[in-house]
PDB file of C-alpha atoms and ligand atoms in Angstrom:
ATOM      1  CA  UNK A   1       0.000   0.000   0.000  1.00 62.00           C
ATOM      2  CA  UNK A   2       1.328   3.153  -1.024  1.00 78.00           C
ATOM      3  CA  UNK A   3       2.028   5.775   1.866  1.00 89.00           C
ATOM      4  CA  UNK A   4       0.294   9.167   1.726  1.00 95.00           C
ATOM      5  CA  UNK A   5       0.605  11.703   4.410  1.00 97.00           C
ATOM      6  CA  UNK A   6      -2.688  12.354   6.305  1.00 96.00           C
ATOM      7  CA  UNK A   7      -4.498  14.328   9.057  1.00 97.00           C
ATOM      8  CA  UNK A   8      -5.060  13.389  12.067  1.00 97.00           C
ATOM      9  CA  UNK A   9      -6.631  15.267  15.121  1.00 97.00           C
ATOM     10  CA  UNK A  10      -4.974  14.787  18.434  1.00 98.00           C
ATOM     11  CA  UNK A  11      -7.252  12.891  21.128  1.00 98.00           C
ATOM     12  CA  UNK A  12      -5.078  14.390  23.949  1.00 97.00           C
ATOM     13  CA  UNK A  13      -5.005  18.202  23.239  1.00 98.00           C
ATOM     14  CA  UNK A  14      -6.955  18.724  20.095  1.00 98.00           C
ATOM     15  CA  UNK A  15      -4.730  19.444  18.292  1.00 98.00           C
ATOM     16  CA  UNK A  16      -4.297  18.963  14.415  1.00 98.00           C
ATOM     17  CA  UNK A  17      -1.450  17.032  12.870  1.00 97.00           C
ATOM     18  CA  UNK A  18      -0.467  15.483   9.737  1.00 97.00           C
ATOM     19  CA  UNK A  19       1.136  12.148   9.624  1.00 97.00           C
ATOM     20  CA  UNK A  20       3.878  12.510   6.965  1.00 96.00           C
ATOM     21  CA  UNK A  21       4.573   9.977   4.702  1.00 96.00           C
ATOM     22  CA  UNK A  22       8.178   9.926   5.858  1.00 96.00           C
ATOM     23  CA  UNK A  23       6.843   8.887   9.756  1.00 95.00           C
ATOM     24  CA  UNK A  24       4.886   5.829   8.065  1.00 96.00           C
ATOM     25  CA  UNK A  25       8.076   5.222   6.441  1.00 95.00           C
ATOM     26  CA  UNK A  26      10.698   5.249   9.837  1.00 95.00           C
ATOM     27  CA  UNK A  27       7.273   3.443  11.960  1.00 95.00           C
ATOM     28  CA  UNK A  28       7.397   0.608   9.374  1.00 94.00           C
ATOM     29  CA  UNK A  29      11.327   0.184   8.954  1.00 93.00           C
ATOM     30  CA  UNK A  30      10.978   0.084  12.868  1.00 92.00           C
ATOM     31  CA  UNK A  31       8.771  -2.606  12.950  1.00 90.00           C
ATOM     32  CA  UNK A  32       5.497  -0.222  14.310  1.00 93.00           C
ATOM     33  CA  UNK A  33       2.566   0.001  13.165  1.00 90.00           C
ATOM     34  CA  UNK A  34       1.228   2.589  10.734  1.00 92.00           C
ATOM     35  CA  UNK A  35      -2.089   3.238  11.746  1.00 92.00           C
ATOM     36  CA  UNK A  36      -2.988   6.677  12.555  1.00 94.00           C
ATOM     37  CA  UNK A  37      -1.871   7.652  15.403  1.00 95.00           C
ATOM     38  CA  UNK A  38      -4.264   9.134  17.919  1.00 95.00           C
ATOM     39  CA  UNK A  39      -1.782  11.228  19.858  1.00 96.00           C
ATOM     40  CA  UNK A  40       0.227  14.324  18.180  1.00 97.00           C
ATOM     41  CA  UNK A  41       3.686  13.901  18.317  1.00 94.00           C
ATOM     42  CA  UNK A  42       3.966  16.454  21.247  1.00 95.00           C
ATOM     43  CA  UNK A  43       1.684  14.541  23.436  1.00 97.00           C
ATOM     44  CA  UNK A  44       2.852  11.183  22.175  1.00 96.00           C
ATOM     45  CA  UNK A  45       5.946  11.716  23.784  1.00 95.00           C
ATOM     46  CA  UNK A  46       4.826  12.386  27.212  1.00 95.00           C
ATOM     47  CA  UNK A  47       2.423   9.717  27.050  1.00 97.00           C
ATOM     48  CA  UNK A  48       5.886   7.259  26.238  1.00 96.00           C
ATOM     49  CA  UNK A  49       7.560   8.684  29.644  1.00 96.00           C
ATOM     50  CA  UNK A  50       4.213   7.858  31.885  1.00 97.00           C
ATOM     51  CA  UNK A  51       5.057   4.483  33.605  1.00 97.00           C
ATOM     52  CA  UNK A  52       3.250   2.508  31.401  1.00 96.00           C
ATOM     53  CA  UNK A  53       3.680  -0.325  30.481  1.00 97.00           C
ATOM     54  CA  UNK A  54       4.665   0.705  26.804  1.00 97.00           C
ATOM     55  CA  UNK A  55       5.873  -1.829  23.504  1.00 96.00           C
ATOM     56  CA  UNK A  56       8.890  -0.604  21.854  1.00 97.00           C
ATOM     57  CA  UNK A  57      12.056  -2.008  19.612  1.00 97.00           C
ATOM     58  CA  UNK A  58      14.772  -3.199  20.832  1.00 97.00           C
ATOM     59  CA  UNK A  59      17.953  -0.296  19.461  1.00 97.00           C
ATOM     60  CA  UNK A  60      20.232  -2.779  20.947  1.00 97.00           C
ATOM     61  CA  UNK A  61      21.186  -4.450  24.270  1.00 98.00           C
ATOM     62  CA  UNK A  62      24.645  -6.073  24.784  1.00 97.00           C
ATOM     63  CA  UNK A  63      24.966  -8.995  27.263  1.00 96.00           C
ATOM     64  CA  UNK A  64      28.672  -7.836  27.996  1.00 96.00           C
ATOM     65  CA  UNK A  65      28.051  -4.260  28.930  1.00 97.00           C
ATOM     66  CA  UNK A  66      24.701  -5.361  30.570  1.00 97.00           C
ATOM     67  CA  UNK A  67      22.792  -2.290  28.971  1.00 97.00           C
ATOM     68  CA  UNK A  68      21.095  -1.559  25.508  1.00 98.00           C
ATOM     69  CA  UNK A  69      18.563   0.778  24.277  1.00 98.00           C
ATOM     70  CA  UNK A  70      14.661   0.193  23.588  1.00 98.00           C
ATOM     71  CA  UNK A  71      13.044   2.917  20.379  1.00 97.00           C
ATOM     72  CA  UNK A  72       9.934   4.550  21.433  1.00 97.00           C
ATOM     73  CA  UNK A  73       7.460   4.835  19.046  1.00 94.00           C
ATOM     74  CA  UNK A  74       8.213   8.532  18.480  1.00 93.00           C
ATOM     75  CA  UNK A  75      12.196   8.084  18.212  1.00 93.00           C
ATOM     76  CA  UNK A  76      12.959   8.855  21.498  1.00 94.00           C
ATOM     77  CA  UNK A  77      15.641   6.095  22.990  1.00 96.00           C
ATOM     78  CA  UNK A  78      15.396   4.941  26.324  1.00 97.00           C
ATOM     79  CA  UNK A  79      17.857   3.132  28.523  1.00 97.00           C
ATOM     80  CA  UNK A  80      17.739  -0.258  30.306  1.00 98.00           C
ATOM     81  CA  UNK A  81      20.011  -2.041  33.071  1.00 97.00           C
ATOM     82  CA  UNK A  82      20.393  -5.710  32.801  1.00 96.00           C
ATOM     83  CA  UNK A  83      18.545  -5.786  36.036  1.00 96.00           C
ATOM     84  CA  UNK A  84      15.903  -4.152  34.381  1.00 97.00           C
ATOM     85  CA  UNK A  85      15.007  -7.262  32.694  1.00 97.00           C
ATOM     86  CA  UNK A  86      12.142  -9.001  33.919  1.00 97.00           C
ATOM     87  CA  UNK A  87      12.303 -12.620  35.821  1.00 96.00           C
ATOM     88  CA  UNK A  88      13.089 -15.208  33.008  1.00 93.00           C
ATOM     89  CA  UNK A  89      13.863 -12.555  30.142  1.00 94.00           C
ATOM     90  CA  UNK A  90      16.904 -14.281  28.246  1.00 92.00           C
ATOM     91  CA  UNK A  91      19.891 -11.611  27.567  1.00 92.00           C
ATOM     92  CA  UNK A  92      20.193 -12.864  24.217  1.00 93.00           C
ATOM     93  CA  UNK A  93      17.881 -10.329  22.983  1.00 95.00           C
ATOM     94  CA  UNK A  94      18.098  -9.635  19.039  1.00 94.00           C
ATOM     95  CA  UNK A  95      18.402  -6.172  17.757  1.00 95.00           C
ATOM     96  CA  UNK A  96      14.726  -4.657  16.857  1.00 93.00           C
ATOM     97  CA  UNK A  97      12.872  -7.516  18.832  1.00 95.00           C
ATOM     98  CA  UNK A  98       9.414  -6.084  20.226  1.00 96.00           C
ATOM     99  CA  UNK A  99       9.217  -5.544  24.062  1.00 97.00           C
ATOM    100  CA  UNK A 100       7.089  -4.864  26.567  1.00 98.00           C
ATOM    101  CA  UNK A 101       8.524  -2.350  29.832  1.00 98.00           C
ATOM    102  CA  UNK A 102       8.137   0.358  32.288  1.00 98.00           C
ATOM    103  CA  UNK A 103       9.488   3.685  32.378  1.00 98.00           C
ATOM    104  CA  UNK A 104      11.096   4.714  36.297  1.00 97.00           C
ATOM    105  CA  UNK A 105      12.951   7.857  36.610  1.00 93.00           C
ATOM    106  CA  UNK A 106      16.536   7.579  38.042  1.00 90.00           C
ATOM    107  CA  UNK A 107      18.820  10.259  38.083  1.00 91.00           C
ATOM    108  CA  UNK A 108      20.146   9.913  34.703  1.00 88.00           C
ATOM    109  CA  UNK A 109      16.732  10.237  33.606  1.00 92.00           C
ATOM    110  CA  UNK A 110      14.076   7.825  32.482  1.00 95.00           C
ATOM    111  CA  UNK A 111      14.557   4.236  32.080  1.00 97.00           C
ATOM    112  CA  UNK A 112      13.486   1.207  31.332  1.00 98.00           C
ATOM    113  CA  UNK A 113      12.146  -1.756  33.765  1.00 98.00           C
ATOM    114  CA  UNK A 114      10.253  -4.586  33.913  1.00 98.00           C
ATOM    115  CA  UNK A 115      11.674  -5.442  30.327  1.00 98.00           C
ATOM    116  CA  UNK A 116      10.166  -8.589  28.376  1.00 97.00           C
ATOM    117  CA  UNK A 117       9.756 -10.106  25.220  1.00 97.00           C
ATOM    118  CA  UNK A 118       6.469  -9.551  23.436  1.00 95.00           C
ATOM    119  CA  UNK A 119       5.862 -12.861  21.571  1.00 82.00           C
ATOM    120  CA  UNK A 120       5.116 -12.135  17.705  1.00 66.00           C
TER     121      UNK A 120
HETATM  122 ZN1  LIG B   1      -1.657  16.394  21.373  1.00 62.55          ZN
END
C-alpha cells in the first residue's frame, strides 16, 4: 500500500497534525505500526515517559556491557540495566525484537524496567 501523508486530530489536546509519509516510512522500517496515530507527536511523547507499560524495539542491548537501548514509538531512545530485565527474560535479545517495559525515573533520567519479550 502506497504511503500518503494524512491528518489526524490529536485525542489528547486537540490538536491537528499530519502524519507525513516519511513517519509511516521510519514506523514501518521500525517494525510499528502505521495506523494513525491518535496522539500528536507532542503529546505522544509524554504519554511514552508515563510508567506505562509501553511496547517498543529493541535499538540494541549487549549482554557484555549489561545495557542496551529500547526505540519509542516517536524516536525517542530509552535506557535499560540488565537488572531491568524481567524474571526469566533471556539476555540474548536480538536487535529490533518487540518488548514490553516500564518507564522509572533515576537520576540519569528515564529508564526502562520490567523489560520482556512480546511474543510475535
Ligand atoms: Zn496532542
Amino acid at each position: 500500500m502506497p504511503y500518503r501523508d494524512m491528518w489526524a486530530t490529536c485525542t489528547e489536546c486537540g490538536k491537528q497534525f499530519v502524519f507525513t509519509v516519511e513517519e509511516q516510512r521510519r514506523l514501518a522500517a521500525l517494525g510499528f505500526e502505521t495506523a494513525l496515530p491518535t496522539l500528536c507527536p507532542e503529546c505522544m511523547r509524554a504519554a511514552e515517559l508515563t510508567p506505562g507499560p509501553h511496547e517498543g524495539i529493541i535499538k540494541w542491548y549487549d549482554p557484555e556491557k549489561g545495557y542496551g537501548f529500547i526505540i519509542q514509538r516517536s524516536g525517542n531512545e530509552i535506557f535499560f540495566h540488565r537488572s531491568g530485565l524481567a524474571p526469566g527474560t533471556p539476555e540474548d535479545i536480538p536487535d529490533k525484537a518487540r518488548v514490553r517495559y516500564r518507564i522509572q525515573p533515576s537520576g540519569r533520567g528515564p529508564q526502562a524496567v520490567d523489560v520482556s519479550l512480546v511474543k510475535a
